[in-house]
Coordinates of C-alpha atoms in Angstrom, one line a residue:
M18 CA 46.6 234.2 120.1
K19 CA 47.5 230.6 120.8
T20 CA 47.1 231.2 124.5
L21 CA 43.8 232.9 123.9
L22 CA 42.4 229.9 122.0
K23 CA 43.5 227.6 124.8
N24 CA 41.6 229.6 127.4
R25 CA 38.0 228.4 127.0
E26 CA 36.4 231.3 128.9
W27 CA 38.1 234.0 126.9
L28 CA 37.3 232.1 123.7
L29 CA 33.6 231.7 124.6
A30 CA 33.4 235.4 125.7
G31 CA 34.8 236.4 122.3
I32 CA 32.3 234.2 120.5
I33 CA 29.4 235.7 122.5
I34 CA 30.6 239.3 121.6
L35 CA 30.9 238.3 117.9
L36 CA 27.4 236.8 118.0
I37 CA 26.0 240.0 119.5
I38 CA 27.7 242.1 116.8
G39 CA 26.5 239.8 114.1
F40 CA 22.9 239.7 115.3
S41 CA 23.0 243.5 115.6
L42 CA 23.7 243.8 111.9
R43 CA 20.5 241.8 111.2
S44 CA 18.5 243.4 113.9
P45 CA 19.6 247.0 114.8
G46 CA 19.3 247.7 118.5
F47 CA 20.1 244.1 119.6
E48 CA 23.4 245.4 121.1
R49 CA 21.8 248.1 123.2
P50 CA 22.6 247.9 126.9
A51 CA 18.9 247.7 127.8
N52 CA 18.5 244.7 125.5
L53 CA 21.6 243.0 126.9
V54 CA 20.3 243.5 130.4
N55 CA 17.0 241.8 129.3
I56 CA 19.0 238.9 127.9
F57 CA 20.9 238.5 131.1
N58 CA 17.7 238.7 133.1
D59 CA 16.1 236.1 130.8
T60 CA 19.1 233.8 131.3
S61 CA 19.3 234.3 135.1
I62 CA 17.3 231.2 136.0
L63 CA 19.3 229.0 133.6
I64 CA 22.5 230.4 135.1
I65 CA 21.3 229.4 138.6
L66 CA 20.3 225.9 137.5
A67 CA 23.6 225.5 135.5
L68 CA 25.7 226.4 138.5
G69 CA 23.9 223.7 140.6
Q70 CA 24.3 221.3 137.7
M71 CA 28.0 222.2 137.5
T72 CA 28.6 221.2 141.1
V73 CA 27.1 217.8 140.5
I74 CA 29.0 217.3 137.2
L75 CA 32.3 218.2 138.8
T76 CA 31.8 215.1 141.1
K77 CA 31.4 212.9 138.0
S78 CA 27.6 212.7 138.3
I79 CA 24.6 214.4 136.6
D80 CA 21.3 215.7 137.8
L81 CA 18.5 215.3 135.3
S82 CA 15.8 216.2 137.8
V83 CA 16.6 219.9 138.4
A84 CA 13.7 221.1 136.2
A85 CA 11.2 218.6 137.7
N86 CA 12.4 219.8 141.1
L87 CA 11.8 223.3 140.0
A88 CA 8.3 222.4 138.8
F89 CA 7.2 220.7 142.0
T90 CA 8.8 223.2 144.3
G91 CA 7.4 226.1 142.3
M92 CA 3.9 224.6 142.5
A93 CA 4.1 224.0 146.2
V94 CA 5.3 227.6 146.9
A95 CA 2.7 229.1 144.5
M96 CA -0.1 227.1 146.1
T97 CA 1.0 228.1 149.6
N98 CA 1.0 231.8 148.6
A99 CA -2.4 231.5 147.0
A100 CA -3.9 229.8 150.1
F101 CA -2.0 231.9 152.7
P102 CA -1.2 235.3 151.1
G103 CA -0.1 236.6 154.5
V104 CA 2.9 234.3 154.7
P105 CA 6.1 236.5 154.6
L106 CA 8.0 236.3 151.3
P107 CA 11.4 235.4 153.0
L108 CA 9.6 232.4 154.6
L109 CA 8.3 231.3 151.2
V110 CA 11.7 231.6 149.6
A111 CA 13.2 229.6 152.5
M112 CA 10.5 227.0 152.0
A113 CA 11.4 226.8 148.3
V114 CA 15.1 226.4 149.0
G115 CA 14.3 223.8 151.7
I116 CA 12.0 221.7 149.5
G117 CA 14.5 221.8 146.7
A118 CA 17.3 220.8 148.9
L119 CA 15.2 217.9 150.3
L120 CA 14.4 216.6 146.8
G121 CA 18.1 217.0 145.9
S122 CA 19.1 215.0 149.0
I123 CA 16.9 212.1 147.9
N124 CA 19.0 211.9 144.7
G125 CA 22.2 212.2 146.7
I126 CA 21.1 209.4 149.1
L127 CA 20.3 207.0 146.3
V128 CA 23.6 207.7 144.6
W129 CA 25.7 207.7 147.8
W130 CA 24.2 204.9 149.9
L131 CA 22.9 202.6 147.2
G132 CA 25.7 203.3 144.7
L133 CA 23.2 203.7 141.9
P134 CA 24.3 205.5 138.7
S135 CA 23.3 209.2 138.9
I136 CA 21.8 209.3 135.4
V137 CA 19.5 206.4 136.3
V138 CA 18.5 207.8 139.6
T139 CA 17.8 211.4 138.4
L140 CA 16.0 210.1 135.3
G141 CA 13.6 208.3 137.7
T142 CA 13.2 211.2 140.1
L143 CA 12.6 213.5 137.1
T144 CA 9.4 211.5 136.4
I145 CA 8.5 211.2 140.1
Y146 CA 8.8 214.9 140.8
R147 CA 6.7 215.8 137.8
G148 CA 4.1 213.3 138.9
M149 CA 4.2 214.8 142.4
A150 CA 3.6 218.2 141.0
F151 CA 0.5 216.9 139.2
V152 CA -0.8 215.1 142.3
L153 CA -0.3 218.2 144.4
S154 CA -2.1 220.5 142.0
G155 CA -4.6 218.0 140.6
G156 CA -3.4 219.3 137.2
A157 CA -4.7 222.8 137.9
W158 CA -2.8 226.0 137.3
V159 CA -2.0 228.7 139.8
N160 CA -2.4 232.0 138.0
A161 CA -1.3 235.6 138.6
H162 CA -4.6 236.7 140.2
Q163 CA -4.2 234.0 142.9
M164 CA -0.8 235.2 143.9
S165 CA 0.0 238.2 146.2
P166 CA 1.5 241.4 144.7
T167 CA 4.6 241.1 146.8
F168 CA 5.2 237.5 145.7
L169 CA 5.0 238.6 142.1
N170 CA 6.7 242.0 142.1
V171 CA 9.9 241.5 144.1
P172 CA 11.9 239.7 141.4
R173 CA 10.8 242.3 138.8
T174 CA 11.7 245.3 141.0
S175 CA 14.6 247.3 139.3
I176 CA 17.7 248.2 141.4
L177 CA 20.5 250.2 139.7
G178 CA 19.0 249.4 136.3
M179 CA 18.6 245.7 136.7
P180 CA 15.8 243.6 138.1
V181 CA 16.2 241.8 141.4
L182 CA 16.2 238.5 139.5
S183 CA 19.4 239.5 137.8
W184 CA 21.0 240.6 141.1
V185 CA 20.0 237.2 142.7
A186 CA 21.8 235.5 139.8
I187 CA 24.9 237.6 140.4
L188 CA 24.9 236.8 144.1
V189 CA 24.5 233.1 143.3
I190 CA 27.5 233.3 140.9
A191 CA 29.6 235.0 143.5
A192 CA 28.6 232.4 146.2
A193 CA 29.3 229.5 143.8
W194 CA 32.8 230.9 143.0
I195 CA 33.6 231.2 146.7
I196 CA 32.2 227.7 147.5
L197 CA 34.1 225.9 144.7
K198 CA 37.3 227.9 145.0
R199 CA 37.7 228.7 148.6
T200 CA 36.1 225.9 150.6
A201 CA 37.0 222.3 151.5
F202 CA 33.8 221.1 149.8
G203 CA 34.9 222.8 146.5
R204 CA 38.3 221.2 146.6
S205 CA 36.7 217.8 147.4
A206 CA 34.2 218.2 144.5
Y207 CA 37.0 218.7 142.0
A208 CA 39.1 215.9 143.5
S209 CA 36.1 213.5 143.6
G210 CA 35.4 213.9 139.9
G211 CA 39.0 214.3 138.7
N212 CA 40.4 211.2 140.3
P213 CA 38.0 209.4 142.8
S214 CA 40.6 206.8 143.7
A215 CA 43.2 209.3 144.6
A216 CA 40.6 211.4 146.5
I217 CA 39.8 208.4 148.6
Y218 CA 43.5 207.9 149.5
A219 CA 43.6 211.6 150.3
G220 CA 40.9 211.0 152.9
I221 CA 38.0 212.5 150.9
D222 CA 34.6 210.9 151.3
V223 CA 33.6 210.8 147.6
G224 CA 30.1 209.6 148.3
H225 CA 29.4 212.3 150.8
T226 CA 30.8 214.9 148.5
R227 CA 28.4 213.8 145.8
F228 CA 25.5 213.8 148.2
L229 CA 26.3 217.5 149.2
A230 CA 26.6 218.4 145.5
F231 CA 23.0 217.0 144.9
V232 CA 21.7 218.9 147.9
L233 CA 23.3 222.1 146.6
S234 CA 21.9 221.5 143.1
G235 CA 18.4 220.9 144.6
A236 CA 18.6 224.0 146.8
L237 CA 19.4 226.2 143.8
A238 CA 16.6 224.5 141.8
G239 CA 14.3 225.4 144.7
L240 CA 15.4 229.1 144.6
A241 CA 14.9 229.1 140.9
S242 CA 11.4 227.7 141.3
Y243 CA 10.2 230.8 143.2
L244 CA 12.0 233.1 140.7
W245 CA 10.4 231.3 137.8
V246 CA 6.9 231.3 139.2
S247 CA 7.0 234.9 140.3
R248 CA 8.6 236.1 137.0
Y249 CA 6.1 234.4 134.7
A250 CA 3.2 234.7 137.1
V251 CA 2.0 231.1 136.7
A252 CA 2.7 227.7 138.1
Y253 CA 1.7 224.5 136.3
V254 CA 3.1 220.9 136.0
D255 CA 5.1 221.4 132.8
I256 CA 7.0 224.6 133.7
A257 CA 10.7 224.5 132.8
Q258 CA 10.2 221.5 130.6
G259 CA 13.5 220.6 129.1
F260 CA 15.6 222.9 131.3
E261 CA 17.5 220.0 132.7
L262 CA 19.0 219.5 129.3
D263 CA 19.7 223.3 128.9
S264 CA 21.5 223.2 132.2
V265 CA 23.7 220.4 131.0
A266 CA 24.3 222.1 127.7
A267 CA 25.4 225.3 129.4
N268 CA 28.0 223.4 131.3
V269 CA 29.2 221.5 128.2
I270 CA 29.5 224.6 126.2
G271 CA 31.3 226.3 129.1
G272 CA 34.0 223.7 129.2
I273 CA 32.8 221.7 132.2
S274 CA 33.9 218.1 131.6
I275 CA 31.1 215.5 131.8
A276 CA 33.9 213.1 133.0
G277 CA 34.2 215.3 136.1
G278 CA 36.8 217.4 137.8
I279 CA 37.3 220.1 135.2
G280 CA 35.5 223.4 134.8
S281 CA 34.9 226.8 136.2
V282 CA 32.0 229.0 137.4
L283 CA 32.8 231.5 134.7
G284 CA 32.6 228.8 132.1
A285 CA 29.2 227.7 133.2
V286 CA 27.9 231.3 133.3
L287 CA 29.3 232.0 129.8
G288 CA 27.8 228.7 128.5
A289 CA 24.4 229.8 129.8
L290 CA 24.7 233.3 128.4
F291 CA 25.7 231.8 125.0
L292 CA 22.4 229.8 125.0
G293 CA 20.6 232.9 126.2
V294 CA 22.0 235.1 123.3
I295 CA 21.2 232.3 120.8
K296 CA 17.6 231.8 122.0
N297 CA 16.9 235.5 122.1
A298 CA 18.4 236.3 118.8
L299 CA 17.3 233.5 116.5
P300 CA 13.6 234.4 116.6
V301 CA 14.4 238.0 116.0
I302 CA 16.2 237.2 112.8
G303 CA 13.4 234.9 111.6
I304 CA 14.9 231.5 112.3
S305 CA 12.1 228.8 112.7
P306 CA 11.8 226.9 116.1
F307 CA 12.8 223.7 114.4
A308 CA 16.0 225.3 113.0
Q309 CA 16.7 226.8 116.4
M310 CA 16.7 223.3 117.9
A311 CA 19.0 222.0 115.2
I312 CA 21.4 224.9 115.7
S313 CA 21.4 224.4 119.5
G314 CA 22.1 220.7 119.0
I315 CA 25.0 221.3 116.6
V316 CA 26.5 223.8 119.0
I317 CA 26.3 221.2 121.9
V318 CA 27.9 218.4 119.7
L319 CA 30.7 220.8 118.7
A320 CA 31.3 221.7 122.3
V321 CA 31.5 218.0 123.3
V322 CA 34.0 217.4 120.6
F323 CA 36.0 220.5 121.6
N324 CA 36.0 219.3 125.2
A325 CA 37.1 215.8 124.3
R326 CA 40.0 217.1 122.3
A327 CA 41.0 219.6 125.0
E328 CA 41.0 216.9 127.7
A329 CA 43.0 214.4 125.8
R330 CA 46.4 213.9 127.4
K331 CA 49.3 211.6 126.5
G332 CA 50.0 209.1 129.3
R333 CA 53.2 209.3 131.1
I334 CA 55.2 206.1 131.6
I335 CA 56.6 206.5 135.1
L336 CA 58.7 203.4 135.1
R337 CA 60.6 204.4 132.0
D338 CA 61.2 207.9 133.5
R339 CA 62.6 206.3 136.6
A340 CA 64.8 204.0 134.6
A341 CA 66.2 207.0 132.7
T342 CA 66.8 208.8 135.9
E343 CA 68.7 205.9 137.4
Q344 CA 70.8 205.6 134.2
S345 CA 71.7 209.3 134.3
K346 CA 72.7 208.9 138.0
E347 CA 74.9 206.0 137.2
A348 CA 76.5 207.8 134.3
A349 CA 77.2 210.9 136.5
A350 CA 78.8 208.6 139.2

């Protein structure tokens, strides 16, 4: 049991299962597979954003512009589809990913080359990207009747009982795990956040690693932009308002350290699913929106406290250890 409590992912998975059981007692049918699939589908976009955010957080940075990136990119892709309905969908998706990566690279350049704090940079670009979405659209909406059927229907198409949107999220989860666990970039990301000074001595370019993390976060925000616009069949300036905070919250709840260098893909996914279950269940059992915000805030604060306590480690006095070793050698001689 003690080992189980120390494993953040197992503990969080257990809490999610208990929440589902508890909510099922108040709302029969909540635990049905079809409803759980819907919850996963509803959370898929947040999972994608959270994984991009996780990559940035691992490098000891933060990206508060992911939702604004999504809003601008989604508006650009929706307007392109409305104006040129004959453009193939793969090209539009590639366009979304490319624009998102470009906006992410702007954040990365400002953090890398100019050495600016990421929270300040992305807070500024958050406003800029939202403003760009307004200028691009003139404040107008792009509605379902302006979008092509293929553009709208692909993410909703069901394959093996799950919508394409959910399968895309699963593919992104698998890709994120491979990138962070099996590539040089993944190892560099953990090292850059865990101990930047040691990473530099090991030959890792910390600034370049952070730049690549922002590019990856932006690319995933771009992918999420198409999925959001097509799923909800509308594009407007304020879409995904507040999702940047949800992406950070999912990581914090999932055990990813804001100090960098600690966390797992599974933790980020479970953190997002935790929020998804809460947001789907609270309205069903009659909790007011204001109480929902308070509950979410309490959960995030508790997660931060839990993380801080888990990360606390006693320092090791190396010189004293060496002295004790020398004394033991002399005594043995």
